[in-house]
Amino acid sequence: MKQLLLTFGLIFTAHSALGFADETAASAAATPPAAPKAAAAAKPASTSFVEVFTSMGNFTLELNAERAPLTVAHFLKYVDQGHYSGTTFHRVVANFVIQGGGFDSNYKLVPAPTKVVNESGNGLTNERGTIGMARTQDPHGSDAQFYVNLFDNEALDPNKTRWGYAVFGKVIQGMDVVDRIGNVATGSRGPFKEDAPLKPVVIEKIERVAGP
């Protein structure tokens, strides 16, 4: 776990699970890889709201399509498809992040074939309470998995030598629920050697809601 707090990349494990790990090789590249062409998508409203219903309570997100239009459209597509229902927060690191949306309560990977271009240079930073897209070592490898920052994690922001992790919204209600999830007991479950909640934290559904 300590290593995870020092090295801030996201890669697939041997079990295709997303986790924060060393990104040194990717960071050393002189020129970041070119972004793939994005599929056409309906442009969302500049601000959208969704509620995340979990087995430990609910929290509400404000999504910023003005700064992260591709990412918000991508996330809402998965929301509207019902992808997140029955998935879990499969990775919890206290004072760092909670990560979910990719595995079911048996810690089996849920297929999520659509990926999105990395918008980490949009000016939004990985402050406490913000939501971002998890990804593989491929900068444009984000599928459906997302994370919520439990702390100000500026090391996840982009810099001149590497891509960052795209922030696309923030928690506006229910941060106490996020903090409770961030403090659950964790250990080895399914394909994960550590940081998996010993009792699954289930995402019952995510749905669009009216603004506050």
mmCIF file of N, CA, C and O in Angstrom, residues 105-205:
data_model
loop_
_atom_site.group_PDB
_atom_site.id
_atom_site.type_symbol
_atom_site.label_atom_id
_atom_site.label_comp_id
_atom_site.label_asym_id
_atom_site.label_seq_id
_atom_site.Cartn_x
_atom_site.Cartn_y
_atom_site.Cartn_z
ATOM 1 N N SER A 105 -19.737 -7.840 -7.360
ATOM 2 C CA SER A 105 -19.550 -8.149 -5.948
ATOM 3 C C SER A 105 -18.754 -9.425 -5.715
ATOM 4 O O SER A 105 -18.332 -9.707 -4.595
ATOM 5 N N ASN A 106 -18.544 -10.206 -6.778
ATOM 6 C CA ASN A 106 -17.669 -11.376 -6.703
ATOM 7 C C ASN A 106 -16.266 -11.053 -7.206
ATOM 8 O O ASN A 106 -15.455 -11.943 -7.418
ATOM 9 N N TYR A 107 -16.006 -9.773 -7.418
ATOM 10 C CA TYR A 107 -14.726 -9.269 -7.904
ATOM 11 C C TYR A 107 -14.374 -9.844 -9.275
ATOM 12 O O TYR A 107 -13.214 -10.122 -9.577
ATOM 13 N N LYS A 108 -15.397 -9.970 -10.095
ATOM 14 C CA LYS A 108 -15.196 -10.360 -11.484
ATOM 15 C C LYS A 108 -15.321 -9.123 -12.364
ATOM 16 O O LYS A 108 -16.197 -8.290 -12.150
ATOM 17 N N LEU A 109 -14.448 -9.033 -13.360
ATOM 18 C CA LEU A 109 -14.420 -7.862 -14.238
ATOM 19 C C LEU A 109 -15.686 -7.774 -15.073
ATOM 20 O O LEU A 109 -16.134 -8.767 -15.650
ATOM 21 N N VAL A 110 -16.283 -6.586 -15.124
ATOM 22 C CA VAL A 110 -17.462 -6.329 -15.948
ATOM 23 C C VAL A 110 -16.984 -5.701 -17.255
ATOM 24 O O VAL A 110 -16.306 -4.667 -17.241
ATOM 25 N N PRO A 111 -17.300 -6.295 -18.411
ATOM 26 C CA PRO A 111 -16.809 -5.760 -19.683
ATOM 27 C C PRO A 111 -17.202 -4.300 -19.891
ATOM 28 O O PRO A 111 -18.333 -3.905 -19.622
ATOM 29 N N ALA A 112 -16.243 -3.510 -20.359
ATOM 30 C CA ALA A 112 -16.470 -2.088 -20.654
ATOM 31 C C ALA A 112 -15.604 -1.729 -21.849
ATOM 32 O O ALA A 112 -14.497 -1.208 -21.691
ATOM 33 N N PRO A 113 -16.072 -2.007 -23.055
ATOM 34 C CA PRO A 113 -15.215 -1.897 -24.244
ATOM 35 C C PRO A 113 -14.903 -0.490 -24.723
ATOM 36 O O PRO A 113 -13.893 -0.275 -25.402
ATOM 37 N N THR A 114 -15.738 0.485 -24.386
ATOM 38 C CA THR A 114 -15.552 1.836 -24.919
ATOM 39 C C THR A 114 -14.570 2.633 -24.073
ATOM 40 O O THR A 114 -14.694 2.691 -22.846
ATOM 41 N N LYS A 115 -13.595 3.265 -24.730
ATOM 42 C CA LYS A 115 -12.600 4.082 -24.036
ATOM 43 C C LYS A 115 -12.745 5.544 -24.467
ATOM 44 O O LYS A 115 -13.501 5.860 -25.371
ATOM 45 N N VAL A 116 -12.009 6.412 -23.797
ATOM 46 C CA VAL A 116 -12.153 7.844 -24.045
ATOM 47 C C VAL A 116 -10.789 8.519 -24.087
ATOM 48 O O VAL A 116 -9.836 8.079 -23.433
ATOM 49 N N VAL A 117 -10.700 9.581 -24.857
ATOM 50 C CA VAL A 117 -9.481 10.389 -24.955
ATOM 51 C C VAL A 117 -9.200 11.055 -23.597
ATOM 52 O O VAL A 117 -10.107 11.512 -22.905
ATOM 53 N N ASN A 118 -7.942 11.108 -23.232
ATOM 54 C CA ASN A 118 -7.507 11.692 -21.964
ATOM 55 C C ASN A 118 -7.657 13.213 -21.989
ATOM 56 O O ASN A 118 -7.045 13.890 -22.812
ATOM 57 N N GLU A 119 -8.462 13.752 -21.075
ATOM 58 C CA GLU A 119 -8.661 15.200 -20.974
ATOM 59 C C GLU A 119 -8.041 15.762 -19.688
ATOM 60 O O GLU A 119 -8.525 16.747 -19.130
ATOM 61 N N SER A 120 -6.940 15.169 -19.255
ATOM 62 C CA SER A 120 -6.356 15.595 -17.979
ATOM 63 C C SER A 120 -5.790 17.008 -18.005
ATOM 64 O O SER A 120 -5.548 17.586 -16.946
ATOM 65 N N GLY A 121 -5.600 17.579 -19.177
ATOM 66 C CA GLY A 121 -5.085 18.945 -19.250
ATOM 67 C C GLY A 121 -6.167 20.003 -19.281
ATOM 68 O O GLY A 121 -5.966 21.091 -19.829
ATOM 69 N N ASN A 122 -7.308 19.716 -18.687
ATOM 70 C CA ASN A 122 -8.460 20.618 -18.784
ATOM 71 C C ASN A 122 -8.507 21.691 -17.706
ATOM 72 O O ASN A 122 -9.447 22.482 -17.655
ATOM 73 N N GLY A 123 -7.523 21.716 -16.831
ATOM 74 C CA GLY A 123 -7.498 22.732 -15.778
ATOM 75 C C GLY A 123 -8.126 22.292 -14.475
ATOM 76 O O GLY A 123 -7.973 22.975 -13.452
ATOM 77 N N LEU A 124 -8.844 21.157 -14.477
ATOM 78 C CA LEU A 124 -9.413 20.622 -13.237
ATOM 79 C C LEU A 124 -8.360 19.769 -12.544
ATOM 80 O O LEU A 124 -7.652 18.995 -13.196
ATOM 81 N N THR A 125 -8.232 19.917 -11.246
ATOM 82 C CA THR A 125 -7.178 19.212 -10.514
ATOM 83 C C THR A 125 -7.756 18.153 -9.584
ATOM 84 O O THR A 125 -8.936 18.193 -9.229
ATOM 85 N N ASN A 126 -6.897 17.211 -9.198
ATOM 86 C CA ASN A 126 -7.310 16.098 -8.345
ATOM 87 C C ASN A 126 -7.357 16.514 -6.872
ATOM 88 O O ASN A 126 -6.588 16.042 -6.032
ATOM 89 N N GLU A 127 -8.275 17.407 -6.584
ATOM 90 C CA GLU A 127 -8.497 17.844 -5.209
ATOM 91 C C GLU A 127 -9.425 16.869 -4.492
ATOM 92 O O GLU A 127 -10.142 16.091 -5.120
ATOM 93 N N ARG A 128 -9.416 16.920 -3.186
ATOM 94 C CA ARG A 128 -10.323 16.106 -2.387
ATOM 95 C C ARG A 128 -11.765 16.319 -2.866
ATOM 96 O O ARG A 128 -12.212 17.457 -3.081
ATOM 97 N N GLY A 129 -12.490 15.223 -3.056
ATOM 98 C CA GLY A 129 -13.890 15.302 -3.444
ATOM 99 C C GLY A 129 -14.131 15.333 -4.935
ATOM 100 O O GLY A 129 -15.283 15.306 -5.366
ATOM 101 N N THR A 130 -13.075 15.383 -5.748
ATOM 102 C CA THR A 130 -13.278 15.363 -7.194
ATOM 103 C C THR A 130 -13.326 13.923 -7.698
ATOM 104 O O THR A 130 -12.823 12.998 -7.058
ATOM 105 N N ILE A 131 -13.955 13.747 -8.861
ATOM 106 C CA ILE A 131 -14.045 12.439 -9.499
ATOM 107 C C ILE A 131 -13.207 12.444 -10.770
ATOM 108 O O ILE A 131 -13.205 13.437 -11.515
ATOM 109 N N GLY A 132 -12.466 11.377 -11.008
ATOM 110 C CA GLY A 132 -11.631 11.266 -12.193
ATOM 111 C C GLY A 132 -11.764 9.888 -12.818
ATOM 112 O O GLY A 132 -12.321 8.962 -12.228
ATOM 113 N N MET A 133 -11.229 9.750 -14.028
ATOM 114 C CA MET A 133 -11.257 8.474 -14.732
ATOM 115 C C MET A 133 -9.990 7.682 -14.438
ATOM 116 O O MET A 133 -8.877 8.173 -14.619
ATOM 117 N N ALA A 134 -10.188 6.447 -13.967
ATOM 118 C CA ALA A 134 -9.061 5.523 -13.853
ATOM 119 C C ALA A 134 -8.669 5.087 -15.259
ATOM 120 O O ALA A 134 -9.455 5.184 -16.192
ATOM 121 N N ARG A 135 -7.436 4.624 -15.398
ATOM 122 C CA ARG A 135 -6.991 4.205 -16.733
ATOM 123 C C ARG A 135 -5.848 3.215 -16.622
ATOM 124 O O ARG A 135 -5.276 2.988 -15.552
ATOM 125 N N THR A 136 -5.499 2.621 -17.763
ATOM 126 C CA THR A 136 -4.334 1.757 -17.851
ATOM 127 C C THR A 136 -3.100 2.623 -18.039
ATOM 128 O O THR A 136 -3.179 3.856 -18.003
ATOM 129 N N GLN A 137 -1.960 1.985 -18.292
ATOM 130 C CA GLN A 137 -0.747 2.748 -18.559
ATOM 131 C C GLN A 137 -0.871 3.522 -19.865
ATOM 132 O O GLN A 137 -0.170 4.513 -20.078
ATOM 133 N N ASP A 138 -1.768 3.081 -20.726
ATOM 134 C CA ASP A 138 -2.121 3.841 -21.932
ATOM 135 C C ASP A 138 -2.840 5.111 -21.485
ATOM 136 O O ASP A 138 -3.875 5.030 -20.816
ATOM 137 N N PRO A 139 -2.325 6.292 -21.805
ATOM 138 C CA PRO A 139 -2.980 7.519 -21.364
ATOM 139 C C PRO A 139 -4.441 7.614 -21.778
ATOM 140 O O PRO A 139 -5.239 8.273 -21.112
ATOM 141 N N HIS A 140 -4.790 6.961 -22.890
ATOM 142 C CA HIS A 140 -6.158 6.998 -23.384
ATOM 143 C C HIS A 140 -6.861 5.653 -23.144
ATOM 144 O O HIS A 140 -7.712 5.238 -23.919
ATOM 145 N N GLY A 141 -6.499 5.011 -22.040
ATOM 146 C CA GLY A 141 -7.028 3.683 -21.730
ATOM 147 C C GLY A 141 -8.170 3.666 -20.734
ATOM 148 O O GLY A 141 -8.504 2.613 -20.187
ATOM 149 N N SER A 142 -8.818 4.808 -20.479
ATOM 150 C CA SER A 142 -9.935 4.845 -19.531
ATOM 151 C C SER A 142 -11.166 4.167 -20.125
ATOM 152 O O SER A 142 -11.593 4.495 -21.227
ATOM 153 N N ASP A 143 -11.753 3.222 -19.371
ATOM 154 C CA ASP A 143 -13.016 2.631 -19.817
ATOM 155 C C ASP A 143 -14.136 3.130 -18.911
ATOM 156 O O ASP A 143 -14.495 4.294 -18.988
ATOM 157 N N ALA A 144 -14.693 2.293 -18.039
ATOM 158 C CA ALA A 144 -15.801 2.739 -17.190
ATOM 159 C C ALA A 144 -15.366 3.036 -15.759
ATOM 160 O O ALA A 144 -16.127 3.616 -14.993
ATOM 161 N N GLN A 145 -14.152 2.638 -15.390
ATOM 162 C CA GLN A 145 -13.741 2.772 -13.998
ATOM 163 C C GLN A 145 -13.418 4.223 -13.649
ATOM 164 O O GLN A 145 -12.797 4.942 -14.428
ATOM 165 N N PHE A 146 -13.846 4.614 -12.463
ATOM 166 C CA PHE A 146 -13.627 5.973 -11.984
ATOM 167 C C PHE A 146 -13.126 5.928 -10.551
ATOM 168 O O PHE A 146 -13.157 4.887 -9.892
ATOM 169 N N TYR A 147 -12.666 7.059 -10.067
ATOM 170 C CA TYR A 147 -12.219 7.147 -8.675
ATOM 171 C C TYR A 147 -12.670 8.478 -8.091
ATOM 172 O O TYR A 147 -12.927 9.450 -8.821
ATOM 173 N N VAL A 148 -12.775 8.522 -6.773
ATOM 174 C CA VAL A 148 -13.065 9.766 -6.055
ATOM 175 C C VAL A 148 -11.882 10.030 -5.135
ATOM 176 O O VAL A 148 -11.433 9.144 -4.396
ATOM 177 N N ASN A 149 -11.359 11.235 -5.205
ATOM 178 C CA ASN A 149 -10.211 11.608 -4.379
ATOM 179 C C ASN A 149 -10.633 11.837 -2.927
ATOM 180 O O ASN A 149 -11.521 12.640 -2.649
ATOM 181 N N LEU A 150 -9.946 11.152 -2.016
ATOM 182 C CA LEU A 150 -10.173 11.342 -0.584
ATOM 183 C C LEU A 150 -9.248 12.416 -0.019
ATOM 184 O O LEU A 150 -9.395 12.815 1.137
ATOM 185 N N PHE A 151 -8.318 12.854 -0.820
ATOM 186 C CA PHE A 151 -7.257 13.767 -0.386
ATOM 187 C C PHE A 151 -6.893 14.634 -1.584
ATOM 188 O O PHE A 151 -7.278 14.332 -2.713
ATOM 189 N N ASP A 152 -6.160 15.712 -1.365
ATOM 190 C CA ASP A 152 -5.637 16.506 -2.486
ATOM 191 C C ASP A 152 -4.474 15.736 -3.109
ATOM 192 O O ASP A 152 -3.372 15.686 -2.537
ATOM 193 N N ASN A 153 -4.712 15.135 -4.273
ATOM 194 C CA ASN A 153 -3.723 14.268 -4.917
ATOM 195 C C ASN A 153 -3.138 14.935 -6.163
ATOM 196 O O ASN A 153 -3.370 14.508 -7.292
ATOM 197 N N GLU A 154 -2.350 15.971 -5.946
ATOM 198 C CA GLU A 154 -1.808 16.727 -7.078
ATOM 199 C C GLU A 154 -0.861 15.882 -7.934
ATOM 200 O O GLU A 154 -0.640 16.195 -9.112
ATOM 201 N N ALA A 155 -0.319 14.804 -7.382
ATOM 202 C CA ALA A 155 0.561 13.937 -8.170
ATOM 203 C C ALA A 155 -0.189 13.208 -9.279
ATOM 204 O O ALA A 155 0.437 12.634 -10.175
ATOM 205 N N LEU A 156 -1.511 13.230 -9.235
ATOM 206 C CA LEU A 156 -2.302 12.622 -10.303
ATOM 207 C C LEU A 156 -2.581 13.596 -11.440
ATOM 208 O O LEU A 156 -3.124 13.214 -12.472
ATOM 209 N N ASP A 157 -2.206 14.860 -11.265
ATOM 210 C CA ASP A 157 -2.398 15.862 -12.308
ATOM 211 C C ASP A 157 -1.299 15.739 -13.367
ATOM 212 O O ASP A 157 -0.217 15.207 -13.094
ATOM 213 N N PRO A 158 -1.550 16.221 -14.577
ATOM 214 C CA PRO A 158 -0.519 16.133 -15.623
ATOM 215 C C PRO A 158 0.613 17.108 -15.365
ATOM 216 O O PRO A 158 0.477 18.081 -14.629
ATOM 217 N N ASN A 159 1.766 16.816 -15.977
ATOM 218 C CA ASN A 159 2.858 17.788 -15.980
ATOM 219 C C ASN A 159 3.517 17.763 -17.355
ATOM 220 O O ASN A 159 2.978 17.156 -18.285
ATOM 221 N N LYS A 160 4.651 18.406 -17.513
ATOM 222 C CA LYS A 160 5.263 18.552 -18.834
ATOM 223 C C LYS A 160 5.796 17.240 -19.394
ATOM 224 O O LYS A 160 6.061 17.137 -20.598
ATOM 225 N N THR A 161 5.976 16.229 -18.544
ATOM 226 C CA THR A 161 6.594 14.984 -19.020
ATOM 227 C C THR A 161 5.639 13.794 -19.046
ATOM 228 O O THR A 161 6.007 12.734 -19.538
ATOM 229 N N ARG A 162 4.431 13.939 -18.524
ATOM 230 C CA ARG A 162 3.529 12.790 -18.515
ATOM 231 C C ARG A 162 2.073 13.235 -18.495
ATOM 232 O O ARG A 162 1.740 14.350 -18.097
ATOM 233 N N TRP A 163 1.223 12.325 -18.925
ATOM 234 C CA TRP A 163 -0.215 12.534 -18.836
ATOM 235 C C TRP A 163 -0.658 12.381 -17.383
ATOM 236 O O TRP A 163 -0.033 11.677 -16.606
ATOM 237 N N GLY A 164 -1.767 13.035 -17.064
ATOM 238 C CA GLY A 164 -2.360 12.865 -15.748
ATOM 239 C C GLY A 164 -3.625 12.024 -15.837
ATOM 240 O O GLY A 164 -3.824 11.260 -16.779
ATOM 241 N N TYR A 165 -4.471 12.190 -14.835
ATOM 242 C CA TYR A 165 -5.738 11.467 -14.752
ATOM 243 C C TYR A 165 -6.865 12.492 -14.792
ATOM 244 O O TYR A 165 -6.894 13.428 -14.006
ATOM 245 N N ALA A 166 -7.775 12.302 -15.736
ATOM 246 C CA ALA A 166 -8.744 13.342 -16.068
ATOM 247 C C ALA A 166 -9.826 13.499 -15.006
ATOM 248 O O ALA A 166 -10.624 12.588 -14.773
ATOM 249 N N VAL A 167 -9.870 14.665 -14.398
ATOM 250 C CA VAL A 167 -10.948 15.039 -13.482
ATOM 251 C C VAL A 167 -12.107 15.572 -14.309
ATOM 252 O O VAL A 167 -11.907 16.340 -15.255
ATOM 253 N N PHE A 168 -13.326 15.155 -13.966
ATOM 254 C CA PHE A 168 -14.480 15.610 -14.747
ATOM 255 C C PHE A 168 -15.682 15.989 -13.890
ATOM 256 O O PHE A 168 -16.766 16.226 -14.406
ATOM 257 N N GLY A 169 -15.492 16.113 -12.597
ATOM 258 C CA GLY A 169 -16.594 16.518 -11.732
ATOM 259 C C GLY A 169 -16.187 16.493 -10.275
ATOM 260 O O GLY A 169 -15.011 16.307 -9.934
ATOM 261 N N LYS A 170 -17.190 16.682 -9.407
ATOM 262 C CA LYS A 170 -16.911 16.714 -7.969
ATOM 263 C C LYS A 170 -18.141 16.277 -7.189
ATOM 264 O O LYS A 170 -19.280 16.344 -7.671
ATOM 265 N N VAL A 171 -17.903 15.834 -5.969
ATOM 266 C CA VAL A 171 -18.982 15.473 -5.050
ATOM 267 C C VAL A 171 -19.564 16.756 -4.480
ATOM 268 O O VAL A 171 -18.831 17.608 -3.971
ATOM 269 N N ILE A 172 -20.885 16.907 -4.584
ATOM 270 C CA ILE A 172 -21.515 18.103 -4.023
ATOM 271 C C ILE A 172 -22.427 17.770 -2.849
ATOM 272 O O ILE A 172 -22.797 18.657 -2.075
ATOM 273 N N GLN A 173 -22.776 16.502 -2.694
ATOM 274 C CA GLN A 173 -23.544 16.050 -1.527
ATOM 275 C C GLN A 173 -23.090 14.636 -1.186
ATOM 276 O O GLN A 173 -22.832 13.832 -2.088
ATOM 277 N N GLY A 174 -22.981 14.356 0.114
ATOM 278 C CA GLY A 174 -22.682 12.996 0.535
ATOM 279 C C GLY A 174 -21.209 12.668 0.651
ATOM 280 O O GLY A 174 -20.842 11.492 0.608
ATOM 281 N N MET A 175 -20.346 13.670 0.835
ATOM 282 C CA MET A 175 -18.922 13.366 0.994
ATOM 283 C C MET A 175 -18.681 12.531 2.244
ATOM 284 O O MET A 175 -17.703 11.778 2.310
ATOM 285 N N ASP A 176 -19.586 12.619 3.212
ATOM 286 C CA ASP A 176 -19.452 11.770 4.406
ATOM 287 C C ASP A 176 -19.582 10.295 4.038
ATOM 288 O O ASP A 176 -18.929 9.429 4.636
ATOM 289 N N VAL A 177 -20.426 9.998 3.029
ATOM 290 C CA VAL A 177 -20.564 8.616 2.558
ATOM 291 C C VAL A 177 -19.261 8.167 1.889
ATOM 292 O O VAL A 177 -18.773 7.058 2.128
ATOM 293 N N VAL A 178 -18.693 9.033 1.063
ATOM 294 C CA VAL A 178 -17.421 8.724 0.406
ATOM 295 C C VAL A 178 -16.345 8.449 1.453
ATOM 296 O O VAL A 178 -15.565 7.488 1.338
ATOM 297 N N ASP A 179 -16.300 9.261 2.501
ATOM 298 C CA ASP A 179 -15.307 9.059 3.558
ATOM 299 C C ASP A 179 -15.529 7.743 4.294
ATOM 300 O O ASP A 179 -14.556 7.067 4.668
ATOM 301 N N ARG A 180 -16.789 7.363 4.517
ATOM 302 C CA ARG A 180 -17.063 6.077 5.169
ATOM 303 C C ARG A 180 -16.555 4.929 4.307
ATOM 304 O O ARG A 180 -15.949 3.982 4.818
ATOM 305 N N ILE A 181 -16.813 5.025 3.004
ATOM 306 C CA ILE A 181 -16.306 3.990 2.092
ATOM 307 C C ILE A 181 -14.778 3.963 2.149
ATOM 308 O O ILE A 181 -14.153 2.899 2.135
ATOM 309 N N GLY A 182 -14.173 5.137 2.242
ATOM 310 C CA GLY A 182 -12.721 5.235 2.269
ATOM 311 C C GLY A 182 -12.070 4.691 3.515
ATOM 312 O O GLY A 182 -10.840 4.591 3.580
ATOM 313 N N ASN A 183 -12.884 4.321 4.507
ATOM 314 C CA ASN A 183 -12.342 3.806 5.766
ATOM 315 C C ASN A 183 -12.744 2.365 6.053
ATOM 316 O O ASN A 183 -12.539 1.884 7.168
ATOM 317 N N VAL A 184 -13.288 1.660 5.049
ATOM 318 C CA VAL A 184 -13.675 0.270 5.285
ATOM 319 C C VAL A 184 -12.431 -0.613 5.404
ATOM 320 O O VAL A 184 -11.349 -0.263 4.918
ATOM 321 N N ALA A 185 -12.618 -1.760 6.042
ATOM 322 C CA ALA A 185 -11.523 -2.724 6.171
ATOM 323 C C ALA A 185 -11.218 -3.326 4.797
ATOM 324 O O ALA A 185 -12.128 -3.679 4.045
ATOM 325 N N THR A 186 -9.945 -3.428 4.471
ATOM 326 C CA THR A 186 -9.527 -3.937 3.163
ATOM 327 C C THR A 186 -8.500 -5.046 3.315
ATOM 328 O O THR A 186 -7.894 -5.223 4.367
ATOM 329 N N GLY A 187 -8.302 -5.762 2.235
ATOM 330 C CA GLY A 187 -7.310 -6.831 2.222
ATOM 331 C C GLY A 187 -7.306 -7.514 0.879
ATOM 332 O O GLY A 187 -7.576 -6.883 -0.146
ATOM 333 N N SER A 188 -7.054 -8.802 0.889
ATOM 334 C CA SER A 188 -6.976 -9.589 -0.335
ATOM 335 C C SER A 188 -8.329 -10.204 -0.652
ATOM 336 O O SER A 188 -8.891 -10.926 0.157
ATOM 337 N N ARG A 189 -8.862 -9.886 -1.845
ATOM 338 C CA ARG A 189 -10.113 -10.466 -2.315
ATOM 339 C C ARG A 189 -10.034 -10.658 -3.821
ATOM 340 O O ARG A 189 -9.546 -9.786 -4.530
ATOM 341 N N GLY A 190 -10.558 -11.776 -4.307
ATOM 342 C CA GLY A 190 -10.565 -12.016 -5.743
ATOM 343 C C GLY A 190 -9.177 -11.872 -6.337
ATOM 344 O O GLY A 190 -8.206 -12.440 -5.825
ATOM 345 N N PRO A 191 -9.039 -11.104 -7.416
ATOM 346 C CA PRO A 191 -7.725 -10.948 -8.073
ATOM 347 C C PRO A 191 -6.814 -9.952 -7.374
ATOM 348 O O PRO A 191 -5.669 -9.775 -7.774
ATOM 349 N N PHE A 192 -7.301 -9.302 -6.304
ATOM 350 C CA PHE A 192 -6.546 -8.232 -5.672
ATOM 351 C C PHE A 192 -5.799 -8.735 -4.437
ATOM 352 O O PHE A 192 -6.392 -9.337 -3.546
ATOM 353 N N LYS A 193 -4.521 -8.443 -4.362
ATOM 354 C CA LYS A 193 -3.704 -8.872 -3.228
ATOM 355 C C LYS A 193 -3.885 -7.955 -2.027
ATOM 356 O O LYS A 193 -3.580 -8.342 -0.888
ATOM 357 N N GLU A 194 -4.373 -6.753 -2.260
ATOM 358 C CA GLU A 194 -4.578 -5.804 -1.180
ATOM 359 C C GLU A 194 -5.560 -4.730 -1.628
ATOM 360 O O GLU A 194 -5.923 -4.639 -2.796
ATOM 361 N N ASP A 195 -6.031 -3.937 -0.663
ATOM 362 C CA ASP A 195 -6.858 -2.747 -0.904
ATOM 363 C C ASP A 195 -8.271 -3.042 -1.392
ATOM 364 O O ASP A 195 -8.986 -2.115 -1.784
ATOM 365 N N ALA A 196 -8.702 -4.296 -1.384
ATOM 366 C CA ALA A 196 -10.078 -4.624 -1.764
ATOM 367 C C ALA A 196 -10.930 -4.682 -0.494
ATOM 368 O O ALA A 196 -10.535 -5.320 0.493
ATOM 369 N N PRO A 197 -12.097 -4.008 -0.473
ATOM 370 C CA PRO A 197 -12.965 -4.099 0.703
ATOM 371 C C PRO A 197 -13.284 -5.557 1.032
ATOM 372 O O PRO A 197 -13.659 -6.336 0.162
ATOM 373 N N LEU A 198 -13.137 -5.927 2.304
ATOM 374 C CA LEU A 198 -13.404 -7.309 2.716
ATOM 375 C C LEU A 198 -14.893 -7.616 2.624
ATOM 376 O O LEU A 198 -15.281 -8.750 2.345
ATOM 377 N N LYS A 199 -15.725 -6.590 2.832
ATOM 378 C CA LYS A 199 -17.161 -6.700 2.584
ATOM 379 C C LYS A 199 -17.457 -5.808 1.385
ATOM 380 O O LYS A 199 -17.224 -4.606 1.445
ATOM 381 N N PRO A 200 -17.945 -6.370 0.274
ATOM 382 C CA PRO A 200 -18.126 -5.557 -0.934
ATOM 383 C C PRO A 200 -18.963 -4.300 -0.707
ATOM 384 O O PRO A 200 -19.999 -4.356 -0.033
ATOM 385 N N VAL A 201 -18.496 -3.191 -1.239
ATOM 386 C CA VAL A 201 -19.256 -1.942 -1.238
ATOM 387 C C VAL A 201 -19.905 -1.849 -2.611
ATOM 388 O O VAL A 201 -19.244 -1.536 -3.608
ATOM 389 N N VAL A 202 -21.198 -2.131 -2.673
ATOM 390 C CA VAL A 202 -21.896 -2.283 -3.944
ATOM 391 C C VAL A 202 -22.432 -0.945 -4.450
ATOM 392 O O VAL A 202 -23.013 -0.169 -3.685
ATOM 393 N N ILE A 203 -22.208 -0.680 -5.730
ATOM 394 C CA ILE A 203 -22.871 0.445 -6.394
ATOM 395 C C ILE A 203 -24.195 -0.090 -6.920
ATOM 396 O O ILE A 203 -24.229 -0.862 -7.872
ATOM 397 N N GLU A 204 -25.265 0.270 -6.264
ATOM 398 C CA GLU A 204 -26.579 -0.261 -6.645
ATOM 399 C C GLU A 204 -27.029 0.306 -7.989
ATOM 400 O O GLU A 204 -27.581 -0.408 -8.827
ATOM 401 N N LYS A 205 -26.766 1.582 -8.191
ATOM 402 C CA LYS A 205 -27.058 2.218 -9.477
ATOM 403 C C LYS A 205 -26.479 3.618 -9.473
ATOM 404 O O LYS A 205 -26.168 4.192 -8.423
#
